[in-house]
N, CA, C and O atoms as a Tinker XYZ file with bonds, in Angstrom:
   500  protein
     1  N     -2.206000   61.006000   -9.699000    73     2
     2  CA    -3.597000   60.671000   -9.675000    64     1     3
     3  C     -3.728000   59.213000  -10.093000    63     2     4     5
     4  O     -3.463000   58.889000  -11.251000    81     3
     5  N     -4.116000   58.352000   -9.217000    73     3     6
     6  CA    -4.228000   56.935000   -9.547000    64     5     7
     7  C     -5.308000   56.689000  -10.607000    63     6     8     9
     8  O     -6.430000   57.182000  -10.494000    81     7
     9  N     -4.949000   55.929000  -11.624000    73     7    10
    10  CA    -5.872000   55.599000  -12.699000    64     9    11
    11  C     -5.294000   54.425000  -13.494000    63    10    12    13
    12  O     -4.208000   53.934000  -13.188000    81    11
    13  N     -6.008000   53.996000  -14.485000    73    11    14
    14  CA    -5.517000   52.939000  -15.368000    64    13    15
    15  C     -5.098000   53.556000  -16.696000    63    14    16    17
    16  O     -5.385000   54.723000  -16.965000    81    15
    17  N     -4.420000   52.771000  -17.522000    73    15    18
    18  CA    -4.052000   53.264000  -18.851000    64    17    19
    19  C     -5.287000   53.718000  -19.620000    63    18    20    21
    20  O     -5.261000   54.747000  -20.296000    81    19
    21  N     -6.356000   52.954000  -19.515000    73    19    22
    22  CA    -7.554000   53.255000  -20.308000    64    21    23
    23  C     -8.319000   54.480000  -19.804000    63    22    24    25
    24  O     -9.110000   55.056000  -20.552000    81    23
    25  N     -8.101000   54.888000  -18.557000    73    23    26
    26  CA    -8.810000   56.059000  -18.028000    64    25    27
    27  C     -7.870000   57.228000  -17.719000    63    26    28    29
    28  O     -8.304000   58.229000  -17.148000    81    27
    29  N     -6.608000   57.116000  -18.082000    73    27    30
    30  CA    -5.627000   58.162000  -17.761000    64    29    31
    31  C     -5.966000   59.497000  -18.411000    63    30    32    33
    32  O     -5.806000   60.544000  -17.784000    81    31
    33  N     -6.429000   59.477000  -19.647000    73    31    34
    34  CA    -6.775000   60.735000  -20.324000    64    33    35
    35  C     -7.980000   61.388000  -19.647000    63    34    36    37
    36  O     -8.007000   62.604000  -19.461000    81    35
    37  N     -8.967000   60.587000  -19.284000    73    35    38
    38  CA   -10.135000   61.120000  -18.574000    64    37    39
    39  C     -9.713000   61.725000  -17.234000    63    38    40    41
    40  O    -10.185000   62.799000  -16.862000    81    39
    41  N     -8.835000   61.049000  -16.519000    73    39    42
    42  CA    -8.342000   61.556000  -15.242000    64    41    43
    43  C     -7.549000   62.840000  -15.452000    63    42    44    45
    44  O     -7.651000   63.771000  -14.653000    81    43
    45  N     -6.759000   62.895000  -16.524000    73    43    46
    46  CA    -6.018000   64.121000  -16.845000    64    45    47
    47  C     -6.986000   65.270000  -17.120000    63    46    48    49
    48  O     -6.752000   66.393000  -16.675000    81    47
    49  N     -8.061000   65.003000  -17.843000    73    47    50
    50  CA    -9.063000   66.035000  -18.123000    64    49    51
    51  C     -9.696000   66.546000  -16.827000    63    50    52    53
    52  O     -9.914000   67.747000  -16.669000    81    51
    53  N     -9.986000   65.640000  -15.912000    73    51    54
    54  CA   -10.552000   66.035000  -14.619000    64    53    55
    55  C     -9.544000   66.881000  -13.840000    63    54    56    57
    56  O     -9.924000   67.836000  -13.162000    81    55
    57  N     -8.274000   66.534000  -13.936000    73    55    58
    58  CA    -7.218000   67.305000  -13.281000    64    57    59
    59  C     -7.149000   68.706000  -13.866000    63    58    60    61
    60  O     -7.035000   69.682000  -13.124000    81    59
    61  N     -7.215000   68.816000  -15.184000    73    59    62
    62  CA    -7.211000   70.127000  -15.838000    64    61    63
    63  C     -8.413000   70.943000  -15.366000    63    62    64    65
    64  O     -8.275000   72.128000  -15.062000    81    63
    65  N     -9.578000   70.326000  -15.302000    73    63    66
    66  CA   -10.772000   71.035000  -14.828000    64    65    67
    67  C    -10.565000   71.575000  -13.412000    63    66    68    69
    68  O    -10.924000   72.716000  -13.123000    81    67
    69  N     -9.989000   70.759000  -12.534000    73    67    70
    70  CA    -9.738000   71.209000  -11.159000    64    69    71
    71  C     -8.740000   72.365000  -11.135000    63    70    72    73
    72  O     -8.905000   73.317000  -10.372000    81    71
    73  N     -7.712000   72.280000  -11.967000    73    71    74
    74  CA    -6.722000   73.359000  -12.031000    64    73    75
    75  C     -7.371000   74.664000  -12.505000    63    74    76    77
    76  O     -7.124000   75.728000  -11.939000    81    75
    77  N     -8.194000   74.571000  -13.538000    73    75    78
    78  CA    -8.875000   75.760000  -14.042000    64    77    79
    79  C     -9.844000   76.315000  -13.007000    63    78    80    81
    80  O     -9.938000   77.530000  -12.831000    81    79
    81  N    -10.565000   75.431000  -12.321000    73    79    82
    82  CA   -11.504000   75.859000  -11.284000    64    81    83
    83  C    -10.790000   76.540000  -10.121000    63    82    84    85
    84  O    -11.367000   77.392000   -9.445000    81    83
    85  N     -9.527000   76.161000   -9.889000    73    83    86
    86  CA    -8.765000   76.751000   -8.784000    64    85    87
    87  C     -8.122000   78.086000   -9.175000    63    86    88    89
    88  O     -7.465000   78.731000   -8.357000    81    87
    89  N     -8.319000   78.492000  -10.432000    73    87    90
    90  CA    -7.811000   79.793000  -10.846000    64    89    91
    91  C     -6.626000   79.763000  -11.788000    63    90    92    93
    92  O     -6.154000   80.819000  -12.211000    81    91
    93  N     -6.136000   78.595000  -12.126000    73    91    94
    94  CA    -5.026000   78.509000  -13.085000    64    93    95
    95  C     -5.496000   79.013000  -14.440000    63    94    96    97
    96  O     -6.614000   78.726000  -14.865000    81    95
    97  N     -4.646000   79.756000  -15.105000    73    95    98
    98  CA    -4.945000   80.216000  -16.461000    64    97    99
    99  C     -4.766000   79.056000  -17.431000    63    98   100   101
   100  O     -3.853000   78.249000  -17.257000    81    99
   101  N     -5.612000   78.958000  -18.442000    73    99   102
   102  CA    -5.469000   77.863000  -19.417000    64   101   103
   103  C     -4.078000   77.796000  -20.042000    63   102   104   105
   104  O     -3.552000   76.709000  -20.281000    81   103
   105  N     -3.493000   78.945000  -20.302000    73   103   106
   106  CA    -2.173000   78.974000  -20.922000    64   105   107
   107  C     -1.043000   78.495000  -20.025000    63   106   108   109
   108  O      0.091000   78.349000  -20.481000    81   107
   109  N     -1.344000   78.248000  -18.745000    73   107   110
   110  CA    -0.346000   77.719000  -17.805000    64   109   111
   111  C     -0.195000   76.206000  -17.916000    63   110   112   113
   112  O      0.748000   75.635000  -17.368000    81   111
   113  N     -1.126000   75.550000  -18.626000    73   111   114
   114  CA    -1.234000   74.092000  -18.535000    64   113   115
   115  C     -0.845000   73.398000  -19.834000    63   114   116   117
   116  O     -1.297000   73.763000  -20.919000    81   115
   117  N      0.004000   72.391000  -19.692000    73   115   118
   118  CA     0.407000   71.503000  -20.782000    64   117   119
   119  C      0.005000   70.089000  -20.397000    63   118   120   121
   120  O      0.338000   69.624000  -19.307000    81   119
   121  N     -0.709000   69.398000  -21.284000    73   119   122
   122  CA    -1.113000   68.014000  -21.046000    64   121   123
   123  C     -0.346000   67.127000  -22.021000    63   122   124   125
   124  O     -0.382000   67.334000  -23.234000    81   123
   125  N      0.350000   66.135000  -21.466000    73   123   126
   126  CA     1.133000   65.198000  -22.269000    64   125   127
   127  C      0.558000   63.793000  -22.140000    63   126   128   129
   128  O      0.035000   63.417000  -21.091000    81   127
   129  N      0.661000   63.027000  -23.215000    73   127   130
   130  CA     0.241000   61.627000  -23.199000    64   129   131
   131  C      1.418000   60.750000  -23.596000    63   130   132   133
   132  O      2.337000   61.195000  -24.284000    81   131
   133  N      1.379000   59.482000  -23.147000    73   131   134
   134  CA     2.481000   58.559000  -23.452000    64   133   135
   135  C      2.170000   57.621000  -24.600000    63   134   136   137
   136  O      3.084000   57.044000  -25.189000    81   135
   137  N      0.908000   57.457000  -24.926000    73   135   138
   138  CA     0.530000   56.541000  -26.015000    64   137   139
   139  C     -0.267000   57.330000  -27.041000    63   138   140   141
   140  O      0.274000   58.214000  -27.706000    81   139
   141  N     -1.544000   57.016000  -27.170000    73   139   142
   142  CA    -2.393000   57.733000  -28.116000    64   141   143
   143  C     -2.438000   59.215000  -27.756000    63   142   144   145
   144  O     -2.412000   59.582000  -26.582000    81   143
   145  N     -2.506000   60.057000  -28.780000    73   143   146
   146  CA    -2.671000   61.491000  -28.566000    64   145   147
   147  C     -3.998000   61.761000  -27.867000    63   146   148   149
   148  O     -4.958000   61.008000  -28.031000    81   147
   149  N     -4.048000   62.818000  -27.101000    73   147   150
   150  CA    -5.286000   63.274000  -26.492000    64   149   151
   151  C     -6.261000   63.610000  -27.624000    63   150   152   153
   152  O     -5.841000   64.141000  -28.653000    81   151
   153  N     -7.554000   63.312000  -27.454000    73   151   154
   154  CA    -8.524000   63.624000  -28.515000    64   153   155
   155  C     -8.503000   65.087000  -28.957000    63   154   156   157
   156  O     -8.716000   65.373000  -30.135000    81   155
   157  N     -8.252000   66.012000  -28.038000    73   155   158
   158  CA    -8.209000   67.415000  -28.432000    64   157   159
   159  C     -7.007000   67.689000  -29.329000    63   158   160   161
   160  O     -7.115000   68.467000  -30.277000    81   159
   161  N     -5.865000   67.066000  -29.049000    73   159   162
   162  CA    -4.691000   67.229000  -29.916000    64   161   163
   163  C     -4.995000   66.699000  -31.316000    63   162   164   165
   164  O     -4.644000   67.326000  -32.315000    81   163
   165  N     -5.642000   65.555000  -31.376000    73   163   166
   166  CA    -6.004000   64.995000  -32.683000    64   165   167
   167  C     -6.937000   65.942000  -33.445000    63   166   168   169
   168  O     -6.790000   66.131000  -34.653000    81   167
   169  N     -7.881000   66.525000  -32.740000    73   167   170
   170  CA    -8.802000   67.482000  -33.361000    64   169   171
   171  C     -8.024000   68.684000  -33.904000    63   170   172   173
   172  O     -8.221000   69.089000  -35.049000    81   171
   173  N     -7.163000   69.237000  -33.100000    73   171   174
   174  CA    -6.400000   70.418000  -33.517000    64   173   175
   175  C     -5.434000   70.088000  -34.652000    63   174   176   177
   176  O     -5.230000   70.902000  -35.553000    81   175
   177  N     -4.849000   68.911000  -34.611000    73   175   178
   178  CA    -3.942000   68.502000  -35.689000    64   177   179
   179  C     -4.675000   68.327000  -37.014000    63   178   180   181
   180  O     -4.058000   68.395000  -38.078000    81   179
   181  N     -5.989000   68.102000  -36.957000    73   179   182
   182  CA    -6.758000   67.954000  -38.195000    64   181   183
   183  C     -6.764000   69.249000  -39.011000    63   182   184   185
   184  O     -7.081000   69.228000  -40.200000    81   183
   185  N     -6.419000   70.368000  -38.385000    73   183   186
   186  CA    -6.333000   71.649000  -39.083000    64   185   187
   187  C     -4.929000   71.907000  -39.624000    63   186   188   189
   188  O     -4.679000   72.932000  -40.258000    81   187
   189  N     -4.022000   70.975000  -39.370000    73   187   190
   190  CA    -2.657000   71.098000  -39.873000    64   189   191
   191  C     -1.655000   71.371000  -38.767000    63   190   192   193
   192  O     -1.981000   71.940000  -37.725000    81   191
   193  N     -0.435000   70.951000  -39.024000    73   191   194
   194  CA     0.649000   71.108000  -38.046000    64   193   195
   195  C      0.897000   72.577000  -37.698000    63   194   196   197
   196  O      1.098000   72.911000  -36.530000    81   195
   197  N      0.883000   73.451000  -38.703000    73   195   198
   198  CA     1.182000   74.863000  -38.446000    64   197   199
   199  C      0.174000   75.479000  -37.481000    63   198   200   201
   200  O      0.558000   76.170000  -36.538000    81   199
   201  N     -1.104000   75.234000  -37.712000    73   199   202
   202  CA    -2.140000   75.774000  -36.836000    64   201   203
   203  C     -2.036000   75.179000  -35.429000    63   202   204   205
   204  O     -2.242000   75.873000  -34.434000    81   203
   205  N     -1.716000   73.895000  -35.362000    73   203   206
   206  CA    -1.570000   73.210000  -34.073000    64   205   207
   207  C     -0.447000   73.851000  -33.251000    63   206   208   209
   208  O     -0.659000   74.215000  -32.094000    81   207
   209  N      0.734000   73.989000  -33.834000    73   207   210
   210  CA     1.879000   74.533000  -33.105000    64   209   211
   211  C      1.733000   76.026000  -32.851000    63   210   212   213
   212  O      2.319000   76.547000  -31.902000    81   211
   213  N      0.968000   76.720000  -33.676000    73   211   214
   214  CA     0.719000   78.144000  -33.456000    64   213   215
   215  C      0.007000   78.348000  -32.119000    63   214   216   217
   216  O      0.268000   79.319000  -31.409000    81   215
   217  N     -0.894000   77.422000  -31.785000    73   215   218
   218  CA    -1.588000   77.512000  -30.496000    64   217   219
   219  C     -0.603000   77.434000  -29.341000    63   218   220   221
   220  O     -0.753000   78.143000  -28.346000    81   219
   221  N      0.399000   76.581000  -29.466000    73   219   222
   222  CA     1.419000   76.480000  -28.422000    64   221   223
   223  C      2.165000   77.807000  -28.311000    63   222   224   225
   224  O      2.368000   78.323000  -27.212000    81   223
   225  N      2.570000   78.350000  -29.449000    73   223   226
   226  CA     3.324000   79.602000  -29.455000    64   225   227
   227  C      2.517000   80.756000  -28.874000    63   226   228   229
   228  O      3.070000   81.613000  -28.185000    81   227
   229  N      1.214000   80.785000  -29.146000    73   227   230
   230  CA     0.355000   81.858000  -28.630000    64   229   231
   231  C      0.145000   81.736000  -27.127000    63   230   232   233
   232  O     -0.016000   82.746000  -26.442000    81   231
   233  N      0.145000   80.513000  -26.606000    73   231   234
   234  CA     0.095000   80.280000  -25.166000    64   233   235
   235  C     -1.165000   80.706000  -24.450000    63   234   236   237
   236  O     -1.132000   80.929000  -23.239000    81   235
   237  N     -2.274000   80.827000  -25.153000    73   235   238
   238  CA    -3.500000   81.290000  -24.514000    64   237   239
   239  C     -4.435000   80.221000  -24.026000    63   238   240   241
   240  O     -5.441000   80.525000  -23.384000    81   239
   241  N     -4.125000   78.960000  -24.317000    73   239   242
   242  CA    -5.043000   77.894000  -23.950000    64   241   243
   243  C     -4.255000   76.675000  -23.480000    63   242   244   245
   244  O     -3.041000   76.591000  -23.668000    81   243
   245  N     -4.965000   75.737000  -22.866000    73   243   246
   246  CA    -4.362000   74.456000  -22.506000    64   245   247
   247  C     -3.818000   73.850000  -23.800000    63   246   248   249
   248  O     -4.488000   73.878000  -24.832000    81   247
   249  N     -2.615000   73.308000  -23.742000    73   247   250
   250  CA    -2.039000   72.700000  -24.938000    64   249   251
   251  C     -1.848000   71.211000  -24.673000    63   250   252   253
   252  O     -1.426000   70.804000  -23.591000    81   251
   253  N     -2.169000   70.405000  -25.692000    73   251   254
   254  CA    -2.120000   68.949000  -25.602000    64   253   255
   255  C     -1.093000   68.430000  -26.603000    63   254   256   257
   256  O     -1.116000   68.808000  -27.774000    81   255
   257  N     -0.192000   67.563000  -26.141000    73   255   258
   258  CA     0.838000   67.019000  -27.022000    64   257   259
   259  C      1.240000   65.630000  -26.543000    63   258   260   261
   260  O      0.910000   65.216000  -25.432000    81   259
   261  N      1.949000   64.933000  -27.395000    73   259   262
   262  CA     2.528000   63.655000  -27.010000    64   261   263
   263  C      3.790000   63.942000  -26.211000    63   262   264   265
   264  O      4.479000   64.930000  -26.468000    81   263
   265  N      4.092000   63.094000  -25.256000    73   263   266
   266  CA     5.249000   63.309000  -24.385000    64   265   267
   267  C      6.564000   63.375000  -25.154000    63   266   268   269
   268  O      7.533000   63.962000  -24.671000    81   267
   269  N      6.607000   62.786000  -26.332000    73   267   270
   270  CA     7.845000   62.808000  -27.118000    64   269   271
   271  C      7.975000   64.065000  -27.988000    63   270   272   273
   272  O      8.990000   64.245000  -28.662000    81   271
   273  N      6.970000   64.924000  -27.978000    73   271   274
   274  CA     7.007000   66.134000  -28.808000    64   273   275
   275  C      8.055000   67.095000  -28.253000    63   274   276   277
   276  O      7.834000   67.752000  -27.236000    81   275
   277  N      9.181000   67.165000  -28.927000    73   275   278
   278  CA    10.269000   68.013000  -28.443000    64   277   279
   279  C      9.895000   69.491000  -28.445000    63   278   280   281
   280  O     10.421000   70.269000  -27.649000    81   279
   281  N      9.011000   69.867000  -29.312000    73   279   282
   282  CA     8.637000   71.275000  -29.439000    64   281   283
   283  C      7.721000   71.751000  -28.307000    63   282   284   285
   284  O      7.585000   72.956000  -28.095000    81   283
   285  N      7.101000   70.839000  -27.589000    73   283   286
   286  CA     6.208000   71.219000  -26.490000    64   285   287
   287  C      7.012000   71.971000  -25.438000    63   286   288   289
   288  O      7.950000   71.429000  -24.853000    81   287
   289  N      6.637000   73.218000  -25.204000    73   287   290
   290  CA     7.403000   74.118000  -24.348000    64   289   291
   291  C      7.109000   73.921000  -22.871000    63   290   292   293
   292  O      6.145000   73.260000  -22.484000    81   291
   293  N      7.955000   74.503000  -22.077000    73   291   294
   294  CA     7.799000   74.512000  -20.631000    64   293   295
   295  C      6.581000   75.354000  -20.268000    63   294   296   297
   296  O      6.362000   76.429000  -20.825000    81   295
   297  N      5.804000   74.851000  -19.335000    73   295   298
   298  CA     4.645000   75.583000  -18.814000    64   297   299
   299  C      4.651000   75.475000  -17.300000    63   298   300   301
   300  O      5.342000   74.630000  -16.729000    81   299
   301  N      3.884000   76.326000  -16.663000    73   299   302
   302  CA     3.830000   76.310000  -15.199000    64   301   303
   303  C      3.374000   74.958000  -14.672000    63   302   304   305
   304  O      3.927000   74.442000  -13.701000    81   303
   305  N      2.360000   74.387000  -15.321000    73   303   306
   306  CA     1.788000   73.122000  -14.858000    64   305   307
   307  C      1.785000   72.119000  -16.007000    63   306   308   309
   308  O      1.367000   72.427000  -17.123000    81   307
   309  N      2.260000   70.913000  -15.707000    73   307   310
   310  CA     2.204000   69.820000  -16.674000    64   309   311
   311  C      1.372000   68.701000  -16.073000    63   310   312   313
   312  O      1.551000   68.319000  -14.917000    81   311
   313  N      0.456000   68.184000  -16.888000    73   311   314
   314  CA    -0.347000   67.023000  -16.519000    64   313   315
   315  C      0.066000   65.906000  -17.470000    63   314   316   317
   316  O     -0.136000   66.007000  -18.680000    81   315
   317  N      0.644000   64.842000  -16.920000    73   315   318
   318  CA     1.091000   63.698000  -17.712000    64   317   319
   319  C      0.081000   62.572000  -17.585000    63   318   320   321
   320  O     -0.170000   62.074000  -16.488000    81   319
   321  N     -0.502000   62.172000  -18.716000    73   319   322
   322  CA    -1.428000   61.036000  -18.750000    64   321   323
   323  C     -0.653000   59.825000  -19.244000    63   322   324   325
   324  O     -0.317000   59.743000  -20.425000    81   323
   325  N     -0.366000   58.887000  -18.355000    73   323   326
   326  CA     0.322000   57.650000  -18.726000    64   325   327
   327  C     -0.767000   56.707000  -19.223000    63   326   328   329
   328  O     -1.284000   55.870000  -18.483000    81   327
   329  N     -1.094000   56.872000  -20.499000    73   327   330
   330  CA    -2.226000   56.164000  -21.097000    64   329   331
   331  C     -1.785000   54.989000  -21.955000    63   330   332   333
   332  O     -2.471000   54.617000  -22.907000    81   331
   333  N     -0.666000   54.419000  -21.627000    73   331   334
   334  CA    -0.179000   53.255000  -22.349000    64   333   335
   335  C      1.219000   53.491000  -22.869000    63   334   336   337
   336  O      1.986000   54.282000  -22.318000    81   335
   337  N      1.536000   52.787000  -23.945000    73   335   338
   338  CA     2.893000   52.831000  -24.465000    64   337   339
   339  C      3.734000   51.782000  -23.777000    63   338   340   341
   340  O      3.301000   51.148000  -22.815000    81   339
   341  N      4.924000   51.610000  -24.272000    73   339   342
   342  CA     5.832000   50.639000  -23.659000    64   341   343
   343  C      6.344000   51.187000  -22.332000    63   342   344   345
   344  O      6.213000   52.377000  -22.045000    81   343
   345  N      6.924000   50.308000  -21.534000    73   343   346
   346  CA     7.522000   50.766000  -20.277000    64   345   347
   347  C      8.621000   51.788000  -20.548000    63   346   348   349
   348  O      8.779000   52.750000  -19.796000    81   347
   349  N      9.372000   51.580000  -21.615000    73   347   350
   350  CA    10.453000   52.510000  -21.957000    64   349   351
   351  C      9.879000   53.889000  -22.300000    63   350   352   353
   352  O     10.427000   54.910000  -21.883000    81   351
   353  N      8.780000   53.921000  -23.057000    73   351   354
   354  CA     8.147000   55.195000  -23.413000    64   353   355
   355  C      7.602000   55.897000  -22.173000    63   354   356   357
   356  O      7.788000   57.101000  -22.002000    81   355
   357  N      6.941000   55.154000  -21.326000    73   355   358
   358  CA     6.379000   55.743000  -20.109000    64   357   359
   359  C      7.484000   56.226000  -19.181000    63   358   360   361
   360  O      7.369000   57.297000  -18.586000    81   359
   361  N      8.557000   55.443000  -19.051000    73   359   362
   362  CA     9.669000   55.836000  -18.189000    64   361   363
   363  C     10.355000   57.096000  -18.720000    63   362   364   365
   364  O     10.758000   57.951000  -17.931000    81   363
   365  N     10.493000   57.224000  -20.022000    73   363   366
   366  CA    11.115000   58.413000  -20.613000    64   365   367
   367  C     10.212000   59.638000  -20.473000    63   366   368   369
   368  O     10.699000   60.766000  -20.403000    81   367
   369  N      8.901000   59.417000  -20.431000    73   367   370
   370  CA     7.962000   60.536000  -20.327000    64   369   371
   371  C      8.043000   61.220000  -18.965000    63   370   372   373
   372  O      7.814000   62.425000  -18.869000    81   371
   373  N      8.364000   60.477000  -17.920000    73   371   374
   374  CA     8.398000   61.063000  -16.580000    64   373   375
   375  C      9.429000   62.183000  -16.465000    63   374   376   377
   376  O      9.054000   63.284000  -16.063000    81   375
   377  N     10.707000   61.971000  -16.794000    73   375   378
   378  CA    11.659000   63.085000  -16.695000    64   377   379
   379  C     11.374000   64.191000  -17.712000    63   378   380   381
   380  O     11.643000   65.362000  -17.443000    81   379
   381  N     10.833000   63.832000  -18.875000    73   379   382
   382  CA    10.489000   64.846000  -19.876000    64   381   383
   383  C      9.394000   65.763000  -19.335000    63   382   384   385
   384  O      9.453000   66.979000  -19.519000    81   383
   385  N      8.402000   65.186000  -18.671000    73   383   386
   386  CA     7.328000   65.983000  -18.086000    64   385   387
   387  C      7.860000   66.842000  -16.936000    63   386   388   389
   388  O      7.481000   68.005000  -16.802000    81   387
   389  N      8.729000   66.273000  -16.114000    73   387   390
   390  CA     9.315000   67.032000  -15.002000    64   389   391
   391  C     10.094000   68.234000  -15.520000    63   390   392   393
   392  O     10.026000   69.318000  -14.941000    81   391
   393  N     10.831000   68.045000  -16.605000    73   391   394
   394  CA    11.636000   69.125000  -17.161000    64   393   395
   395  C     10.779000   70.260000  -17.707000    63   394   396   397
   396  O     11.223000   71.407000  -17.756000    81   395
   397  N      9.559000   69.948000  -18.117000    73   395   398
   398  CA     8.669000   70.964000  -18.694000    64   397   399
   399  C      7.804000   71.656000  -17.641000    63   398   400   401
   400  O      7.204000   72.693000  -17.921000    81   399
   401  N      7.736000   71.103000  -16.455000    73   399   402
   402  CA     6.885000   71.653000  -15.399000    64   401   403
   403  C      7.663000   72.682000  -14.575000    63   402   404   405
   404  O      8.569000   72.330000  -13.820000    81   403
   405  N      7.300000   73.936000  -14.729000    73   403   406
   406  CA     7.987000   74.996000  -13.988000    64   405   407
   407  C      7.572000   75.033000  -12.518000    63   406   408   409
   408  O      8.375000   75.369000  -11.647000    81   407
   409  N      6.298000   74.683000  -12.246000    73   407   410
   410  CA     5.800000   74.774000  -10.875000    64   409   411
   411  C      5.172000   73.484000  -10.361000    63   410   412   413
   412  O      5.417000   73.084000   -9.222000    81   411
   413  N      4.367000   72.834000  -11.190000    73   411   414
   414  CA     3.629000   71.647000  -10.736000    64   413   415
   415  C      3.644000   70.572000  -11.808000    63   414   416   417
   416  O      3.598000   70.857000  -13.004000    81   415
   417  N      3.711000   69.322000  -11.344000    73   415   418
   418  CA     3.564000   68.163000  -12.225000    64   417   419
   419  C      2.508000   67.257000  -11.620000    63   418   420   421
   420  O      2.589000   66.880000  -10.451000    81   419
   421  N      1.513000   66.910000  -12.431000    73   419   422
   422  CA     0.461000   65.977000  -12.028000    64   421   423
   423  C      0.575000   64.761000  -12.937000    63   422   424   425
   424  O      0.483000   64.882000  -14.159000    81   423
   425  N      0.773000   63.597000  -12.344000    73   423   426
   426  CA     0.915000   62.368000  -13.117000    64   425   427
   427  C     -0.332000   61.524000  -12.917000    63   426   428   429
   428  O     -0.711000   61.201000  -11.791000    81   427
   429  N     -0.963000   61.173000  -14.032000    73   427   430
   430  CA    -2.165000   60.342000  -14.014000    64   429   431
   431  C     -1.777000   58.982000  -14.594000    63   430   432   433
   432  O     -1.522000   58.859000  -15.792000    81   431
   433  N     -1.736000   57.975000  -13.744000    73   431   434
   434  CA    -1.338000   56.657000  -14.212000    64   433   435
   435  C     -1.502000   55.609000  -13.136000    63   434   436   437
   436  O     -1.909000   55.897000  -12.010000    81   435
   437  N     -1.176000   54.387000  -13.507000    73   435   438
   438  CA    -1.248000   53.247000  -12.599000    64   437   439
   439  C     -0.108000   53.366000  -11.589000    63   438   440   441
   440  O      1.057000   53.289000  -11.980000    81   439
   441  N     -0.409000   53.552000  -10.305000    73   439   442
   442  CA     0.644000   53.757000   -9.308000    64   441   443
   443  C      1.661000   52.618000   -9.255000    63   442   444   445
   444  O      2.857000   52.865000   -9.098000    81   443
   445  N      1.201000   51.384000   -9.384000    73   443   446
   446  CA     2.122000   50.247000   -9.325000    64   445   447
   447  C      3.094000   50.288000  -10.504000    63   446   448   449
   448  O      4.293000   50.065000  -10.338000    81   447
   449  N      2.577000   50.569000  -11.671000    73   447   450
   450  CA     3.436000   50.661000  -12.855000    64   449   451
   451  C      4.419000   51.823000  -12.721000    63   450   452   453
   452  O      5.598000   51.688000  -13.050000    81   451
   453  N      3.934000   52.950000  -12.242000    73   451   454
   454  CA     4.797000   54.123000  -12.093000    64   453   455
   455  C      5.916000   53.876000  -11.078000    63   454   456   457
   456  O      7.058000   54.283000  -11.291000    81   455
   457  N      5.575000   53.203000   -9.969000    73   455   458
   458  CA     6.617000   52.872000   -8.980000    64   457   459
   459  C      7.642000   51.922000   -9.590000    63   458   460   461
   460  O      8.842000   52.068000   -9.354000    81   459
   461  N      7.180000   50.958000  -10.367000    73   459   462
   462  CA     8.094000   50.012000  -11.015000    64   461   463
   463  C      8.997000   50.739000  -12.002000    63   462   464   465
   464  O     10.192000   50.452000  -12.072000    81   463
   465  N      8.448000   51.667000  -12.757000    73   463   466
   466  CA     9.247000   52.421000  -13.716000    64   465   467
   467  C     10.264000   53.317000  -13.031000    63   466   468   469
   468  O     11.343000   53.579000  -13.561000    81   467
   469  N      9.899000   53.780000  -11.846000    73   467   470
   470  CA    10.818000   54.619000  -11.080000    64   469   471
   471  C     11.835000   53.785000  -10.319000    63   470   472   473
   472  O     12.731000   54.332000   -9.676000    81   471
   473  N     11.703000   52.454000  -10.387000    73   471   474
   474  CA    12.660000   51.575000   -9.737000    64   473   475
   475  C     12.393000   51.303000   -8.283000    63   474   476   477
   476  O     13.276000   50.805000   -7.585000    81   475
   477  N     11.199000   51.612000   -7.793000    73   475   478
   478  CA    10.906000   51.422000   -6.391000    64   477   479
   479  C     10.423000   50.011000   -6.068000    63   478   480   481
   480  O     10.677000   49.509000   -4.973000    81   479
   481  N      9.736000   49.372000   -6.997000    73   479   482
   482  CA     9.259000   48.012000   -6.767000    64   481   483
   483  C      9.389000   47.240000   -8.074000    63   482   484   485
   484  O      9.384000   47.838000   -9.150000    81   483
   485  N      9.503000   45.921000   -7.991000    73   483   486
   486  CA     9.571000   45.141000   -9.233000    64   485   487
   487  C      8.278000   45.269000  -10.043000    63   486   488   489
   488  O      7.192000   45.380000   -9.475000    81   487
   489  N      8.401000   45.253000  -11.349000    73   487   490
   490  CA     7.239000   45.313000  -12.227000    64   489   491
   491  C      6.412000   44.054000  -12.057000    63   490   492   493
   492  O      6.966000   42.979000  -11.830000    81   491
   493  N      5.074000   44.168000  -12.163000    73   491   494
   494  CA     4.230000   42.977000  -12.059000    64   493   495
   495  C      4.515000   42.009000  -13.204000    63   494   496   497
   496  O      4.857000   42.412000  -14.316000    81   495
   497  N      4.365000   40.730000  -12.899000    73   495   498
   498  CA     4.644000   39.699000  -13.902000    64   497   499
   499  C      3.534000   39.576000  -14.906000    63   498   500
   500  O      3.614000   38.752000  -15.817000    81   499
């Protein structure tokens, strides 16, 4: 999904809405970010790490995590919001998101940057 770093989370949210509207169960969806945590993850973390990770274990709702969170489990659908971070962080997030996506991967980010990170075109100067 083409977007900018500053709108990647919003685009990811719209993607989640479309997935839910199409019949996907909330527990099928994992949303990952490459820079700042998703606002919902920050909200849930305010109740403590144990409560936050318990939601992942229960698997009944969309789960939001940082792409580097090793504990974030595999789900049917992964939505990756490339919302900033270094090129190295964003590049590492792509295979991590692919590994967690059992059926579908939706990447929300700047297409030019993503192609450069994938090695298809030189990075912009």
